[in-house]
mmCIF file of C-alpha atoms in Angstrom:
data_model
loop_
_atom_site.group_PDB
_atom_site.id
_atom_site.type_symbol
_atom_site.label_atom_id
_atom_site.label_comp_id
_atom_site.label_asym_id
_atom_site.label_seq_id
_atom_site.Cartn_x
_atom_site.Cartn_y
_atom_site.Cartn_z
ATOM 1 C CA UNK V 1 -72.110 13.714 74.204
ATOM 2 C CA UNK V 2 -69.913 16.334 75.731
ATOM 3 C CA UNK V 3 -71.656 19.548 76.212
ATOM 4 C CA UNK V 4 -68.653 21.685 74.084
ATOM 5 C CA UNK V 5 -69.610 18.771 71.258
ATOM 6 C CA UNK V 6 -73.021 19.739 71.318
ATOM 7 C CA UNK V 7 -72.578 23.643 71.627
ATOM 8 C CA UNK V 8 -74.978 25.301 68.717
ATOM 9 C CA UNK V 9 -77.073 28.771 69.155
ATOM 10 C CA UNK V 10 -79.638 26.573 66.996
ATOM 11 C CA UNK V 11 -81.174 26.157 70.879
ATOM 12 C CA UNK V 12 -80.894 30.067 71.989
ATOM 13 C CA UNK V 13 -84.173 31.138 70.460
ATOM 14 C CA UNK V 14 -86.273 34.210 72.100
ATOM 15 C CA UNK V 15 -89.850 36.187 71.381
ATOM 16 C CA UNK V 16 -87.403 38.386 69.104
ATOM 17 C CA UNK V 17 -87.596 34.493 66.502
ATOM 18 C CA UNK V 18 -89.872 34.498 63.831
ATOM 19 C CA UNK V 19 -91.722 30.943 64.832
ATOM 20 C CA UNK V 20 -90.764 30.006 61.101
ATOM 21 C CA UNK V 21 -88.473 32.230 59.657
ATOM 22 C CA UNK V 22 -88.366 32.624 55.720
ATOM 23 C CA UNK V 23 -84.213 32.820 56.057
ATOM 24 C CA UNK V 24 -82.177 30.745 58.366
ATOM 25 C CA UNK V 25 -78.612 31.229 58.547
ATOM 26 C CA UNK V 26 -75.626 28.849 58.977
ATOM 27 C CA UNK V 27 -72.590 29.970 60.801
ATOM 28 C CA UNK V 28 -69.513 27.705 60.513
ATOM 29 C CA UNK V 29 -66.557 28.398 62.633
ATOM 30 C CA UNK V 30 -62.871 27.658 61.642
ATOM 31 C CA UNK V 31 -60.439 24.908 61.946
ATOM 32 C CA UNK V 32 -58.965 24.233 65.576
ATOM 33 C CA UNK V 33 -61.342 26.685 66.695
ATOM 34 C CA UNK V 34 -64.539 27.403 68.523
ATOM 35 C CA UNK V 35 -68.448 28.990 68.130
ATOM 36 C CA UNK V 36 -67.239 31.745 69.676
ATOM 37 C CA UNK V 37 -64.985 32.627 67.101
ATOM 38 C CA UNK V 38 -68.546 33.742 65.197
ATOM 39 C CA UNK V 39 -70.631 34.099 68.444
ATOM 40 C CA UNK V 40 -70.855 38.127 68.086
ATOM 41 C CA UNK V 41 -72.186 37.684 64.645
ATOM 42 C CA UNK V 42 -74.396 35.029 65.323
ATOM 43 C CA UNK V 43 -76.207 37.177 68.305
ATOM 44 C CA UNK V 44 -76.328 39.839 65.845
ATOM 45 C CA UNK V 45 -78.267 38.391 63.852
ATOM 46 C CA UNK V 46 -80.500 36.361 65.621
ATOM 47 C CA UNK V 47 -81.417 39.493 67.309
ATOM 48 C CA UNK V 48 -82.724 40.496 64.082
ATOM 49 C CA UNK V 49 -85.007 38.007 64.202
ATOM 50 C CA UNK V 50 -83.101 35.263 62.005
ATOM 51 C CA UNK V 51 -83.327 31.458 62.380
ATOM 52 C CA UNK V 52 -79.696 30.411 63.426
ATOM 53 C CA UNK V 53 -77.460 27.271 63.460
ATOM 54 C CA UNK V 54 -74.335 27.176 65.215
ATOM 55 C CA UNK V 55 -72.731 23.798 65.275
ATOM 56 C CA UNK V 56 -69.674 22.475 66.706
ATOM 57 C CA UNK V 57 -67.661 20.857 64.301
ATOM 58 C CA UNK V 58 -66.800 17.098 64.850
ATOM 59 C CA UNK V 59 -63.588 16.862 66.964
ATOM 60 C CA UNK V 60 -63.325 20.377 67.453
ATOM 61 C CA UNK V 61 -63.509 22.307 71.164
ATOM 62 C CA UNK V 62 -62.521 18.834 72.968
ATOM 63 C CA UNK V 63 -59.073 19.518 73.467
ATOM 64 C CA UNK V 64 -56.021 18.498 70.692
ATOM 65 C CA UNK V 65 -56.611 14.534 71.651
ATOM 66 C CA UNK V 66 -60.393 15.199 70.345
ATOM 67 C CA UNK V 67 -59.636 17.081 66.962
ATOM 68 C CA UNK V 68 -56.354 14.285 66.072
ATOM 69 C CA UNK V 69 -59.338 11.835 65.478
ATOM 70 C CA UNK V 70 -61.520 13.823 63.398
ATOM 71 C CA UNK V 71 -61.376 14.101 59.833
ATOM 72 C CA UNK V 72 -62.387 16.589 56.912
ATOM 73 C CA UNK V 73 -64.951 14.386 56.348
ATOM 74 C CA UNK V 74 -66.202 14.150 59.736
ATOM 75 C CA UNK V 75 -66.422 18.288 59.616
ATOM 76 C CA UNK V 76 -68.028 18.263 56.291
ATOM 77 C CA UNK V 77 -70.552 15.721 57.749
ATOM 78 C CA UNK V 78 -71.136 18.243 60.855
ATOM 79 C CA UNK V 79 -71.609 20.991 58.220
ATOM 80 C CA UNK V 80 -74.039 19.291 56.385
ATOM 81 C CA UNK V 81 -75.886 18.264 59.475
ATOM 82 C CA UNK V 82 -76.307 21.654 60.480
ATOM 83 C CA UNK V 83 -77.387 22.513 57.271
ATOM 84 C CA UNK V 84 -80.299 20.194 57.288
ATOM 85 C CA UNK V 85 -81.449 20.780 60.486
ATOM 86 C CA UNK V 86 -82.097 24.448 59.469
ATOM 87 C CA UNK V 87 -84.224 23.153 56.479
ATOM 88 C CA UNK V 88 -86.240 22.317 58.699
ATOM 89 C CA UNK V 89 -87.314 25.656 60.620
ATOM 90 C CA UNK V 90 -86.514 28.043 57.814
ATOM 91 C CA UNK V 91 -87.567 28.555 53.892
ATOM 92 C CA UNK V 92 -84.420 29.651 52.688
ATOM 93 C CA UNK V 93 -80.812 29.370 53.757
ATOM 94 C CA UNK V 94 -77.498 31.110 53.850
ATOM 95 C CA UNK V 95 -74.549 30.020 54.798
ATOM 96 C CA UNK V 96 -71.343 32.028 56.229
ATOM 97 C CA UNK V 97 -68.337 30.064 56.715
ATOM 98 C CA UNK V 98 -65.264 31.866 59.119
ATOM 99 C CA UNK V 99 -61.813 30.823 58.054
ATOM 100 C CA UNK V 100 -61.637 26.799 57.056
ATOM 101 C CA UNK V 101 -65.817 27.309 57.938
ATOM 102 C CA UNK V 102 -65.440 29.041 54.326
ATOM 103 C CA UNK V 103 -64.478 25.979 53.072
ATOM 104 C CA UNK V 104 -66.985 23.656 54.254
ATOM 105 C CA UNK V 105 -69.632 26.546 53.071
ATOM 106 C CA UNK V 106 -68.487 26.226 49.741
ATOM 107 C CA UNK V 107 -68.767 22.567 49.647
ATOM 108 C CA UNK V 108 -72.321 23.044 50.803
ATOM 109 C CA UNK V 109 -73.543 25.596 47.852
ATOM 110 C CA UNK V 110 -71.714 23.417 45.854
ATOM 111 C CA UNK V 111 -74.119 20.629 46.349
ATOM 112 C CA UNK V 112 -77.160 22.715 48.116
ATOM 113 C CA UNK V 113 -79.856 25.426 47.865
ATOM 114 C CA UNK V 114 -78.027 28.397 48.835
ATOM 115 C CA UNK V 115 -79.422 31.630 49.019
ATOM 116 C CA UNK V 116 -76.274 33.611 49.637
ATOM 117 C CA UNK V 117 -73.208 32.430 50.945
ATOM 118 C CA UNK V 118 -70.519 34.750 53.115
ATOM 119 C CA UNK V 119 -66.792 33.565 53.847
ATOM 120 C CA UNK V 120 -64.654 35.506 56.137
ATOM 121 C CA UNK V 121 -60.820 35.184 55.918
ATOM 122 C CA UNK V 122 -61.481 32.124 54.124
ATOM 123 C CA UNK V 123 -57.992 30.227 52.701
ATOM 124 C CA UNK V 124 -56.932 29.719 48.887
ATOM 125 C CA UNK V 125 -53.640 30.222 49.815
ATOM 126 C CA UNK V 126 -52.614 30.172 54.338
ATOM 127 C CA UNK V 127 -49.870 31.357 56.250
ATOM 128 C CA UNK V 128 -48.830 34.388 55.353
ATOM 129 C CA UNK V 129 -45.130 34.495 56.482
ATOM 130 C CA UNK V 130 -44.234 38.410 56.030
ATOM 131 C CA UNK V 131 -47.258 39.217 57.846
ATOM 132 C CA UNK V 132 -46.288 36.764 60.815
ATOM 133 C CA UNK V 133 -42.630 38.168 60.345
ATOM 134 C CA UNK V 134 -44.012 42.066 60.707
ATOM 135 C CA UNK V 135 -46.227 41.001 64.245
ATOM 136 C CA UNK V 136 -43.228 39.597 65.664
ATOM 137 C CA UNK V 137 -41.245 42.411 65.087
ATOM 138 C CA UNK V 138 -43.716 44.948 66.218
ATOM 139 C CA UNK V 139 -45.035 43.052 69.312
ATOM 140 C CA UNK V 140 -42.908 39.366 69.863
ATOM 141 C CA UNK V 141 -43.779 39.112 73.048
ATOM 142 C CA UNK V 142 -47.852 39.380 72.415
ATOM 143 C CA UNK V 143 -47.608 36.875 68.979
ATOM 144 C CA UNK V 144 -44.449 34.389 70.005
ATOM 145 C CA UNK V 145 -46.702 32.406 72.527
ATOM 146 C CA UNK V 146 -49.472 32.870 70.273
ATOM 147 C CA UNK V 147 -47.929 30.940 67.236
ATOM 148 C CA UNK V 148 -46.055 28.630 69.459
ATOM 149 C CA UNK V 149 -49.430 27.667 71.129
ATOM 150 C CA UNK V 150 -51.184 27.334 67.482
ATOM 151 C CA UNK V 151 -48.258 24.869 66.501
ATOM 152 C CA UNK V 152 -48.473 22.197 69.738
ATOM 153 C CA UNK V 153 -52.201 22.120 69.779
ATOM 154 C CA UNK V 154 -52.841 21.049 66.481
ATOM 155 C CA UNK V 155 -52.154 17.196 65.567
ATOM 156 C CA UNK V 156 -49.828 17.178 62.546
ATOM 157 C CA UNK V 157 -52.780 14.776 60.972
ATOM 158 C CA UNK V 158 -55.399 17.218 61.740
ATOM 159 C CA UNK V 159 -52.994 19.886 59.096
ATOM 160 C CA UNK V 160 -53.013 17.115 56.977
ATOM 161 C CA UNK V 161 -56.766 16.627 57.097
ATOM 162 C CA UNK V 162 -57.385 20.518 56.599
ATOM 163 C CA UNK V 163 -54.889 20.766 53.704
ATOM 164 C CA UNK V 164 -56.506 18.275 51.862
ATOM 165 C CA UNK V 165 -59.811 19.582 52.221
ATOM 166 C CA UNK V 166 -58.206 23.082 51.256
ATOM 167 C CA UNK V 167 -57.162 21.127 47.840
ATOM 168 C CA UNK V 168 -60.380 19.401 47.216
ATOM 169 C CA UNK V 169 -62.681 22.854 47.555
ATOM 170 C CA UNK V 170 -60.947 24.255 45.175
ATOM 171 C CA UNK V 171 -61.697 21.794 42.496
ATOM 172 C CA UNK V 172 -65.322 22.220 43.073
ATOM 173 C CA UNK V 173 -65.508 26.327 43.221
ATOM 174 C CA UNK V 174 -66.310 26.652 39.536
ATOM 175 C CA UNK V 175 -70.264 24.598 41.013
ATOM 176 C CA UNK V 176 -71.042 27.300 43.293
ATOM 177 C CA UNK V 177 -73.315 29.374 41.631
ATOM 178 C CA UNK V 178 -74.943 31.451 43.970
ATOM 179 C CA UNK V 179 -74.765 35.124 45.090
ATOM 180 C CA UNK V 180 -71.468 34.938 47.191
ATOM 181 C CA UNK V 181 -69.751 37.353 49.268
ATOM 182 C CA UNK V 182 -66.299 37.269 50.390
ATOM 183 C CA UNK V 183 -64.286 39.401 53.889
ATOM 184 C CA UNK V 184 -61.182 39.600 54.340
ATOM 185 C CA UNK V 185 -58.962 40.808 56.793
ATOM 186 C CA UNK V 186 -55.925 42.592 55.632
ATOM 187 C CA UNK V 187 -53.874 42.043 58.675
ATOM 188 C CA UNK V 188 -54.671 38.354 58.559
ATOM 189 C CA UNK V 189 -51.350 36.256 59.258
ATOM 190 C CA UNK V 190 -52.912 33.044 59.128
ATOM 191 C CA UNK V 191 -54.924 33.519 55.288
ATOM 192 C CA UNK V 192 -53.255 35.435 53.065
ATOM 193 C CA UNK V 193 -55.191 38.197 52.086
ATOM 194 C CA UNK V 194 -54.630 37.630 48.315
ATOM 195 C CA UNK V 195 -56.972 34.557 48.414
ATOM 196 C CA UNK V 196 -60.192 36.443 48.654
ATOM 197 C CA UNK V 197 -58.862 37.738 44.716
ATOM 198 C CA UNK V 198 -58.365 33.939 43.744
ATOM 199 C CA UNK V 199 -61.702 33.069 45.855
ATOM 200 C CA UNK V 200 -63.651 35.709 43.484
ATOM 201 C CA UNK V 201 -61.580 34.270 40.474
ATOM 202 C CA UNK V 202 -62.709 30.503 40.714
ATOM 203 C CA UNK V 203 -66.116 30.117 41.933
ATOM 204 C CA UNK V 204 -68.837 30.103 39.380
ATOM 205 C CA UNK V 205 -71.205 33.031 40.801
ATOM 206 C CA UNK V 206 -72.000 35.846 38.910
ATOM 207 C CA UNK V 207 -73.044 37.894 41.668
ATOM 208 C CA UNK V 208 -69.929 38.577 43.351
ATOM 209 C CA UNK V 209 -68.501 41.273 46.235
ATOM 210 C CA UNK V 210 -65.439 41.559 48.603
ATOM 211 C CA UNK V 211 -64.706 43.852 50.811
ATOM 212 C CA UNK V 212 -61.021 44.060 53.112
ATOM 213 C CA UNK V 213 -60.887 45.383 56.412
ATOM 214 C CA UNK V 214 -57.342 47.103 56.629
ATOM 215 C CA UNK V 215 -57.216 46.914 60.352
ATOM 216 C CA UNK V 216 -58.243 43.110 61.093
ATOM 217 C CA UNK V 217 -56.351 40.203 61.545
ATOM 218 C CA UNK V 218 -57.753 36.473 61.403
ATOM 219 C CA UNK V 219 -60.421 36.710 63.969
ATOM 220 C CA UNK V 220 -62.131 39.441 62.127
ATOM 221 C CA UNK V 221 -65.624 38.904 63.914
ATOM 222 C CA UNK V 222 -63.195 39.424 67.519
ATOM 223 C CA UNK V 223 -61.338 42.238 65.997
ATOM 224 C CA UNK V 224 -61.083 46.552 65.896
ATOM 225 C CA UNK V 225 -63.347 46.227 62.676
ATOM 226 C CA UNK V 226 -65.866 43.455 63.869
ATOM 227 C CA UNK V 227 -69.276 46.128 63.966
ATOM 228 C CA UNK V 228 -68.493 46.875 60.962
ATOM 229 C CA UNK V 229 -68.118 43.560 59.462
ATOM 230 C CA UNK V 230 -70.671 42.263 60.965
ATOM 231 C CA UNK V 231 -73.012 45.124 59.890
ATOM 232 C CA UNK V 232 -71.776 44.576 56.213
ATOM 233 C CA UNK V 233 -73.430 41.177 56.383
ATOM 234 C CA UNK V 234 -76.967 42.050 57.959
ATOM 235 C CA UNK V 235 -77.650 44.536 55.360
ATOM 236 C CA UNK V 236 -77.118 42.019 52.592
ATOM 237 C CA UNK V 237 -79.183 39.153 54.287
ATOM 238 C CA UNK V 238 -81.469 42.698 54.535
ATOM 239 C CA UNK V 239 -81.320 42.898 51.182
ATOM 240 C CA UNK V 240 -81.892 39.317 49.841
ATOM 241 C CA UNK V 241 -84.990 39.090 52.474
ATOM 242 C CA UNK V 242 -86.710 41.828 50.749
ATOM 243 C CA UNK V 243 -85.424 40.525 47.439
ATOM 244 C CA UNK V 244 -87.624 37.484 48.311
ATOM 245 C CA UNK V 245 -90.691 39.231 49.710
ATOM 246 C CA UNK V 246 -90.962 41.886 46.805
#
């Protein structure tokens, strides 16, 4: 297996670990993407002393070749995978899914014990054109070669493969039941912001929060407002901990 393929924090474990946590925490990364898209959060919270799993995603961080073969199916599958190997170290999980990772979180607390699931600039509705349209104008030289890159490296079948898995979570939100909170970025070009209001709409949960971060694009955990986004989700892991200790 190639070492990118097998790239999880679920092996970066220090005297700071509880030897059996009661929560363990899944952290999903996003489509065409990378763990280090979530890395800061991840350390963040394993420094707390949280059980972590990090996977790659099938096809994903191997180059465009690599990610043309995979399916959503295959990335579900990797999701799932994940997810069971932290049933195995911790009592409880949660589950925080960046971007398409929000996605594949949802179709786990669809059909898993979920403690609490996060998404972060997770789609209902992508691209947002006006928004892409106002970075080029304000900086085209910084966000040209940045869309133009995003366009080559990504397989037309691997779009296909993403939009269809967009379609098919949405017919299952109304199943997830559990405490859910949603982050989104306002200055995302790539989700459009609107779908955290339609995320909130659909699912079944009625323990519901979102929260925007006016100055972050996509990569929210990367961004100007990443401490305090990433703060925003210890305190309510915090909070459901105690929840199950009291």
């Amino acid at each position: 297996m190639h070492p990118a393929q097998a790239a999880s924090l679920s092996t970066v474990e220090n005297h700071h670990v509880r030897l059996m946590s009661q929560i363990g925490i899944l952290i999903l990364h996003g489509f065409a993407g990378e763990v280090r898209e979530v890395l800061p959060l991840a350390r963040a919270l394993q420094e707390e002393g949280y059980i972590i799993e990090c996977p790659t995603l099938e096809g994903h961080g191997l180059g465009r070749q690599a990610l043309g073969k995979s399916t959503r199916h295959d990335w579900l599958f990797s999701a799932e995978e994940g997810y069971k190997r932290l049933t195995m170290r911790a009592e409880r999980i949660v589950v925080i899914g960046f971007s398409m990772g929000g996605l594949l979180a949802l179709h786990l607390a669809a059909k898993y014990p979920v403690e609490y699931l996060f998404t972060l600039n997770t789609p209902y509705y992508y691209w947002d054109i006006r928004q892409a349209v106002r970075k080029l104008t304000t900086d085209f030289r910084t966000h040209f070669p940045r869309y133009i890159s995003g366009a080559t490296r990504i397989p037309m079948s691997s779009m296909l493969q993403f939009r269809r898995l967009l379609q098919e979570t949405k017919q299952l939100m109304p199943q997830v039941t559990c405490p859910y909170a949603i982050l989104q970025g306002e200055q995302d070009d790539t989700v459009q912001a609107i779908s955290a209001e339609h995320l909130r709409q659909q699912v079944g949960s009625q323990h519901i929060s979102v929260d925007y971060f006016p100055r972050s694009d996509h990569l929210l955990l990367l961004g100007p407002e990443a401490e305090e986004a990433i703060g925003l989700v210890i305190r309510k892991v915090k909070e459901v901990e105690q929840e199950l200790e009291s």
